[in-house]
Tab-separated table of C-alpha atoms and ligand atoms in Angstrom:
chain	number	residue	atom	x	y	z
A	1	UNK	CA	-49.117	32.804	-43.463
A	2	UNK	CA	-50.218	35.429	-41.116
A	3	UNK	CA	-53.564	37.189	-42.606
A	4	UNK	CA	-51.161	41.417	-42.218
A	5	UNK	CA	-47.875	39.287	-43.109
A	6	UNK	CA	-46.224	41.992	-45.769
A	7	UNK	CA	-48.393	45.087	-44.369
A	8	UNK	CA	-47.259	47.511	-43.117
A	9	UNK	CA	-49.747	49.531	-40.157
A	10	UNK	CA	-49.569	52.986	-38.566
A	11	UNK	CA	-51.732	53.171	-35.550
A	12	UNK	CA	-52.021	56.983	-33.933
A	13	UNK	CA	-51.680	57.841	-30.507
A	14	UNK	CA	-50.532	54.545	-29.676
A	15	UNK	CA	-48.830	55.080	-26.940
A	16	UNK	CA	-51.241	53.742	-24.696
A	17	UNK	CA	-54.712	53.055	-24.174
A	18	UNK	CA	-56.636	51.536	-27.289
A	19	UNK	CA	-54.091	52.212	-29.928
A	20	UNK	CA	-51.113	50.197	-28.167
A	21	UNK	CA	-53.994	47.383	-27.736
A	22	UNK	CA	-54.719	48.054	-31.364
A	23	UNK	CA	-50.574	48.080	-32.422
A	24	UNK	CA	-50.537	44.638	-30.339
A	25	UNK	CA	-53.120	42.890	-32.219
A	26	UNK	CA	-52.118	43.876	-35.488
A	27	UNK	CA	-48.633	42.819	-35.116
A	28	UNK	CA	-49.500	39.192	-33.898
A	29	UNK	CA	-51.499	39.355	-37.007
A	30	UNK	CA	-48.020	39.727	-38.612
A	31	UNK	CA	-48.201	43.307	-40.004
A	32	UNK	CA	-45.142	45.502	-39.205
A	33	UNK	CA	-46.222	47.954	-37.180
A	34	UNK	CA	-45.296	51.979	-36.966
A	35	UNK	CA	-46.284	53.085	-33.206
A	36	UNK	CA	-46.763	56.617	-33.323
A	37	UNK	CA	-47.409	59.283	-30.576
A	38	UNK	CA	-47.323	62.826	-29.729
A	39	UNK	CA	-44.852	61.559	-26.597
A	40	UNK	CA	-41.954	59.807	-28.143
A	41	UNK	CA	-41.416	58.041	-24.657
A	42	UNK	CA	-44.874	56.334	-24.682
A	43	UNK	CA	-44.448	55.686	-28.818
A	44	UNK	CA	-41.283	54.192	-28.211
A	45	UNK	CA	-41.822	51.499	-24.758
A	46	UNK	CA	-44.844	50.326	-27.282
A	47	UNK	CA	-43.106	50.197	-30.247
A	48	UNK	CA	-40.616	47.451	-27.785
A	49	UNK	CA	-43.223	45.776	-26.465
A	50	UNK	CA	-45.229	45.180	-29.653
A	51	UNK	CA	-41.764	44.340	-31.743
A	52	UNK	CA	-42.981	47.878	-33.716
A	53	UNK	CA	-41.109	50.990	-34.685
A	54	UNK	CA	-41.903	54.041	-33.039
A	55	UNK	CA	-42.201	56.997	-34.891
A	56	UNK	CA	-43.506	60.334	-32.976
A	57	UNK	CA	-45.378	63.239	-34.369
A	58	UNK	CA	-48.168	65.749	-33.787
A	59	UNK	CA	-51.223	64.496	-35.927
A	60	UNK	CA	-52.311	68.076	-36.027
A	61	UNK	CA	-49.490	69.459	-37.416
A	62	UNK	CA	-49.419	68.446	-41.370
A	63	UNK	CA	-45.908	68.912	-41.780
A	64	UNK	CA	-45.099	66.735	-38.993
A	65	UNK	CA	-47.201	64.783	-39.983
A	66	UNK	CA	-45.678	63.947	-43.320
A	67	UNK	CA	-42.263	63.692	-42.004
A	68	UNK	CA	-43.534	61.158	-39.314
A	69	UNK	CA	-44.907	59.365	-42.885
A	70	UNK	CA	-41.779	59.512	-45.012
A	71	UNK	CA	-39.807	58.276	-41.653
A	72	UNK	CA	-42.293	55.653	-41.767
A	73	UNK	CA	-42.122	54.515	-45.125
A	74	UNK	CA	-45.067	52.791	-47.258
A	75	UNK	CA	-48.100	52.730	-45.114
A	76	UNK	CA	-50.561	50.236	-46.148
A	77	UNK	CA	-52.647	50.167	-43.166
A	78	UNK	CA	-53.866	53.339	-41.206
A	79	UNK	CA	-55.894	53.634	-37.965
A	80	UNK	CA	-56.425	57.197	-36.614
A	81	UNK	CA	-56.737	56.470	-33.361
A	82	UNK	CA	-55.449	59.840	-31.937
A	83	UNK	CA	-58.865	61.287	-30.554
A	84	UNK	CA	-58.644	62.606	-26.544
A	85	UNK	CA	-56.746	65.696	-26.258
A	86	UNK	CA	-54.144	66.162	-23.814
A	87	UNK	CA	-54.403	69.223	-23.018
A	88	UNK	CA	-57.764	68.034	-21.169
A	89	UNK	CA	-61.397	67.009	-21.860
A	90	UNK	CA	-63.824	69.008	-19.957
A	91	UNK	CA	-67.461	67.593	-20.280
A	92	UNK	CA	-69.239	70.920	-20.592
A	93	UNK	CA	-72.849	72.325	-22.036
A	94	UNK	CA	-71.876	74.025	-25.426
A	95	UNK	CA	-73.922	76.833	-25.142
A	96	UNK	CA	-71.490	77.536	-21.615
A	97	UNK	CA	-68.133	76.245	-23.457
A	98	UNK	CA	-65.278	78.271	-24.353
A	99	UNK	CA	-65.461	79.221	-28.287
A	100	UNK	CA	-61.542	79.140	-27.617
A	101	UNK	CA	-61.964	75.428	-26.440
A	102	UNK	CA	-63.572	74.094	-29.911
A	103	UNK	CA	-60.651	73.774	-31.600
A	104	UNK	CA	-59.022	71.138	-29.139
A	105	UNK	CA	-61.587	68.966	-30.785
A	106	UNK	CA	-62.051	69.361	-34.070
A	107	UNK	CA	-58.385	69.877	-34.575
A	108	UNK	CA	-57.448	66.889	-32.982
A	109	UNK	CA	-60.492	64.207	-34.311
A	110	UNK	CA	-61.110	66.108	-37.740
A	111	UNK	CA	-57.819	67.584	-38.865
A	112	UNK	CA	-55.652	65.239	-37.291
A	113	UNK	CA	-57.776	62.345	-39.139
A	114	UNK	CA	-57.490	64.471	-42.362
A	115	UNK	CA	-53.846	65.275	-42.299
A	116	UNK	CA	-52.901	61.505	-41.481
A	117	UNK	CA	-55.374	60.149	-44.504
A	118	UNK	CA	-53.991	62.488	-46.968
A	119	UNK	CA	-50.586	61.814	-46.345
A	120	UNK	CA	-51.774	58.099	-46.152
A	121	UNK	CA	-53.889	57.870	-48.920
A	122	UNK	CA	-51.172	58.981	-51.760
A	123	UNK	CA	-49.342	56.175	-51.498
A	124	UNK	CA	-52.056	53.426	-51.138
A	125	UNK	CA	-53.893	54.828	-54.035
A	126	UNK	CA	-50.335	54.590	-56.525
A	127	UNK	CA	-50.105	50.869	-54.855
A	128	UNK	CA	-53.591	50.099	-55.240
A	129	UNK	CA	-54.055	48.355	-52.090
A	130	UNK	CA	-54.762	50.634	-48.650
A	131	UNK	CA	-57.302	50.232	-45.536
A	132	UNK	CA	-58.149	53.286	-43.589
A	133	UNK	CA	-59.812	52.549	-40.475
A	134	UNK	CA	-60.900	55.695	-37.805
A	135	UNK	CA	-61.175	55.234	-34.170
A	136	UNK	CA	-64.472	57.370	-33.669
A	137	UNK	CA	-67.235	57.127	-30.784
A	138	UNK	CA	-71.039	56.256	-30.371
A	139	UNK	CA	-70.559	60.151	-29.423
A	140	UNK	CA	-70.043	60.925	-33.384
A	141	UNK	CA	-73.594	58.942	-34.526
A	142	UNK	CA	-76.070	59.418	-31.835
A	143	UNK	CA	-76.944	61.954	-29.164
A	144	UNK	CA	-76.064	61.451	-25.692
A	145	UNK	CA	-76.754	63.124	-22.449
A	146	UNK	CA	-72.704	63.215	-21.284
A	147	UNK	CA	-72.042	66.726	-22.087
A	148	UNK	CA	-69.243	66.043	-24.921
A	149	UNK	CA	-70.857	67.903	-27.941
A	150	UNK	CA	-67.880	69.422	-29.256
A	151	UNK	CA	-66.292	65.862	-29.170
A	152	UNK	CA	-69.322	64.314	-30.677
A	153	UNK	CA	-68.971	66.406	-33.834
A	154	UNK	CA	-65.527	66.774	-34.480
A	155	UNK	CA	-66.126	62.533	-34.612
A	156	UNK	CA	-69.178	63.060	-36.783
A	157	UNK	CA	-66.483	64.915	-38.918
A	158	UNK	CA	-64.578	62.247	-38.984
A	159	UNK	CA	-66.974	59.513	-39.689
A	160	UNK	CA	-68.325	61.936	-42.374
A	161	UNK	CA	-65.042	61.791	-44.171
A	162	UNK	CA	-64.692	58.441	-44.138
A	163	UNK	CA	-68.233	57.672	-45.541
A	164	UNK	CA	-67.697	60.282	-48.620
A	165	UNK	CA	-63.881	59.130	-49.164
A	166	UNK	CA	-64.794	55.536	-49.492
A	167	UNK	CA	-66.538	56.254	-52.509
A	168	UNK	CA	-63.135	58.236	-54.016
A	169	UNK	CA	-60.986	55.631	-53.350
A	170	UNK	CA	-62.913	52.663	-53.509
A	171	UNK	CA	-61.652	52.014	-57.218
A	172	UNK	CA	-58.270	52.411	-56.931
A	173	UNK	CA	-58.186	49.800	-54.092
A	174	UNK	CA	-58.746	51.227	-50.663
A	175	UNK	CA	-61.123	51.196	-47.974
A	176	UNK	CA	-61.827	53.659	-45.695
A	177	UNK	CA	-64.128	52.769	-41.994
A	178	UNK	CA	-64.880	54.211	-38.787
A	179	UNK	CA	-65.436	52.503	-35.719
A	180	UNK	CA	-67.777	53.496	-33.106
A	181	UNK	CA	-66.316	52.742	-29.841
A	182	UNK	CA	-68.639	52.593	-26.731
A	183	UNK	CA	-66.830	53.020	-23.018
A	184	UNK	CA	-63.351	51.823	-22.555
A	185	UNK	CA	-61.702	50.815	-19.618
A	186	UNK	CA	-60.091	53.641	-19.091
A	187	UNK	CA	-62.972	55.080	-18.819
A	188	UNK	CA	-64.689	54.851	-14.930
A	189	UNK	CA	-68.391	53.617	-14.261
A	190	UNK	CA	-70.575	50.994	-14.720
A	191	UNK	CA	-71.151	49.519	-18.243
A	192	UNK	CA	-74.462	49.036	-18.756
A	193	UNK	CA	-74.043	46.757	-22.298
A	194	UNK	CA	-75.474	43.270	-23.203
A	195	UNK	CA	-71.816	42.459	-23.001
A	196	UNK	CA	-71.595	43.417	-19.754
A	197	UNK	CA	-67.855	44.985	-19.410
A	198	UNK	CA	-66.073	48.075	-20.798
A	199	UNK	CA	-64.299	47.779	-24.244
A	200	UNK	CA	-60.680	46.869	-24.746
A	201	UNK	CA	-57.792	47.668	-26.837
A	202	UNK	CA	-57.806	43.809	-27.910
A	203	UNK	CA	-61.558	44.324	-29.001
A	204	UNK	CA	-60.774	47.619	-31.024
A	205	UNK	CA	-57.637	45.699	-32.538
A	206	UNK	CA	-59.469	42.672	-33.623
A	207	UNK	CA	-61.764	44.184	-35.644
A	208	UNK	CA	-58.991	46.579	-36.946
A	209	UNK	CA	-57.190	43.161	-37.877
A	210	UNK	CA	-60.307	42.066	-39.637
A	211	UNK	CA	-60.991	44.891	-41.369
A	212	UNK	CA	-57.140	45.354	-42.536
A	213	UNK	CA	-57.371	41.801	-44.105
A	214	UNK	CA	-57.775	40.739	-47.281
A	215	UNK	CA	-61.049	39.982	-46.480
A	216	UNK	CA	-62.169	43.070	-45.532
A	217	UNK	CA	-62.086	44.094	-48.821
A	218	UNK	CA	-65.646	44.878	-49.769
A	219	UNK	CA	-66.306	46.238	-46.401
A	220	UNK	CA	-66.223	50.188	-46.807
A	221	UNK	CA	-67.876	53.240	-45.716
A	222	UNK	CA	-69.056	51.783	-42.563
A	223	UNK	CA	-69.778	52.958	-39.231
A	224	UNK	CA	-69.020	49.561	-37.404
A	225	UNK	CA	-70.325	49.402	-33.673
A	226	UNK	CA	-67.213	48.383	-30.865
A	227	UNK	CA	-69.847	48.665	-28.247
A	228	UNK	CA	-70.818	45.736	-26.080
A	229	UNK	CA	-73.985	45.904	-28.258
A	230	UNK	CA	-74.922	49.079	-26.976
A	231	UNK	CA	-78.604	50.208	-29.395
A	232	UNK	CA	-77.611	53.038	-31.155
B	301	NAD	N1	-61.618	55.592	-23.848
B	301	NAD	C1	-62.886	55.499	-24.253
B	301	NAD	O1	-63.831	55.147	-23.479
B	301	NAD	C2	-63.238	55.826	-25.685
B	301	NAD	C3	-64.582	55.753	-26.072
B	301	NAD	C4	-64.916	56.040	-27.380
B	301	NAD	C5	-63.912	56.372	-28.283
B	301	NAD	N2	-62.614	56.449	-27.883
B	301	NAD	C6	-61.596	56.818	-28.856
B	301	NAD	O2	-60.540	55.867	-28.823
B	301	NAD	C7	-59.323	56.510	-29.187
B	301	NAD	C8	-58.255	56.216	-28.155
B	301	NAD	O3	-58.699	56.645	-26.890
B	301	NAD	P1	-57.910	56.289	-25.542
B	301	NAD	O4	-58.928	56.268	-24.463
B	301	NAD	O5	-57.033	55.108	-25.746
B	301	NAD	O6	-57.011	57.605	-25.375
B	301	NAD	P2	-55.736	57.849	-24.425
B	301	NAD	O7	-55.813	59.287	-24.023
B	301	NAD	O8	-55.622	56.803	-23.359
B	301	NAD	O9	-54.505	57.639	-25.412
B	301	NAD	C9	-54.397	58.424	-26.561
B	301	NAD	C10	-52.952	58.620	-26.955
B	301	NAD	O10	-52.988	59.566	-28.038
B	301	NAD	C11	-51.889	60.429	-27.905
B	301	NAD	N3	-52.163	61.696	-28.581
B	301	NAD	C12	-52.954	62.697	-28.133
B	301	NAD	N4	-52.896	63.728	-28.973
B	301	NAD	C13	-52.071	63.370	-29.995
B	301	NAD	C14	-51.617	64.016	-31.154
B	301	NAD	N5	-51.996	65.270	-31.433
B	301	NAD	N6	-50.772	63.361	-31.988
B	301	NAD	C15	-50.372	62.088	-31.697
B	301	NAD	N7	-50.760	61.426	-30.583
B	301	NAD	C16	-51.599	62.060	-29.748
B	301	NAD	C17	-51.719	60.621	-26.401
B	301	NAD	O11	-50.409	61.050	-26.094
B	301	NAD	C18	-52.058	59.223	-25.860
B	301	NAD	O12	-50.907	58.441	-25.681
B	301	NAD	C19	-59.661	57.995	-29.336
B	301	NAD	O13	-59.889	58.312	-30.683
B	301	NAD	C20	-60.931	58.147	-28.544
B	301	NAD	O14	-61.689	59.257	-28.974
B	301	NAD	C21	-62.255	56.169	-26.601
């Protein structure tokens, strides 16, 4: 039997980039899988590809969000993936930025990860079984010299959520992670890693796989490195 045969996953902003590598892996792993994106088109030609179901919605927007949920159905498995904003991501000093640019961050990394878990985390608590797993950065743990502060802690948020609801719902039977991804491909530029490439969506989605298994199930409240082996 597959290891995610009978679960059922939700991966965020899947509509390309690490969460459609992320939807991919899980469904070979045999979950069913609920593609969802803020562009229906993108949710959709991955939900195809990935033999998923695409349902779109705005993980900012809470009612949205929970009709994108009861469309969905019982979600055993979430992964906020849903992190870079659309509407751009300027890599700016924060003592120059915007005040009227902070909330493209934290809504999107910190609310959107809250409104998705609370919706989630309802029904996984009643069923006693649930795995929560946020895409977050090396940005949200450690300092770097990139310019992406108001990212950084709007992840920070994010992993802080995590850490503090793992010890909630640990009893009724649900994990809750974070994953701190180093430089994607998407990304340009060298990678200067001990694994000496950029990070896939395959490399995300295996260790979301892992982590959504049954034997994942004492891992919880962890900040797990996706990095190459980047020293944090
Ligand atoms: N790319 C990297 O190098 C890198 C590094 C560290 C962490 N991450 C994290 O990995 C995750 C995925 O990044 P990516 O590079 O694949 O991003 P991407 O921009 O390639 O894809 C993200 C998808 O999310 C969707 N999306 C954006 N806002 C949304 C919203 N409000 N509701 C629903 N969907 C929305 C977009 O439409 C897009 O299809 C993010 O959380 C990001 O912060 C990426």
């Amino acid at each position: 039997m597959s290891p995610l045969e009978g679960r059922t996953a939700l991966v965020t902003g899947a509509g390309q980039g690490v969460g459609a590598g992320i939807a991919r892996v899980l469904s070979e792993h045999g979950a069913t899988v609920v593609v969802n994106d803020l562009f229906a088109d993108r949710a959709e030609r991955v939900a195809d590809a990935v033999g998923g179901r695409a349902v779109a919605f705005d993980v900012t927007d809470l009612d949205a969000v929970r009709a994108g949920f009861a469309d969905a159905g019982p979600v055993d498995v979430l992964v906020n993936n849903a992190g870079i904003p659309t509407a751009g991501f300027p890599q700016v000093d924060f003592k120059d930025s915007d005040p009227e640019l902070w909330a493209r961050f934290v809504d999107l990394n910190l609310y959107g990860v809250m409104n998705c878990t609370h919706t989630a985390l309802q029904g996984m608590c009643e069923r006693r079984w649930g795995r929560v797993i946020t895409i977050a950065s090396e940005a949200g743990r450690v300092g770097l010299p990139i310019r992406v502060a108001l990212y950084g802690a709007a992840k920070a948020g994010a992993i802080g959520l995590m850490k503090h609801l793992a010890h909630e719902v640990g009893p009724l039977g649900v994990t809750c992670n974070a994953l701190a991804l180093g430089s994607m491909e998407n990304i340009p530029g060298p990678a200067k890693y001990p694994v000496p490439r950029k990070g896939t969506g395959a490399d995300v989605g295996a260790t979301c796989a892992f982590l959504a298994s049954d034997g994942g199930e004492w891992i919880t409240g962890q900040v797990i490195g996706v990095n190459g082996g980047a020293v944090t």
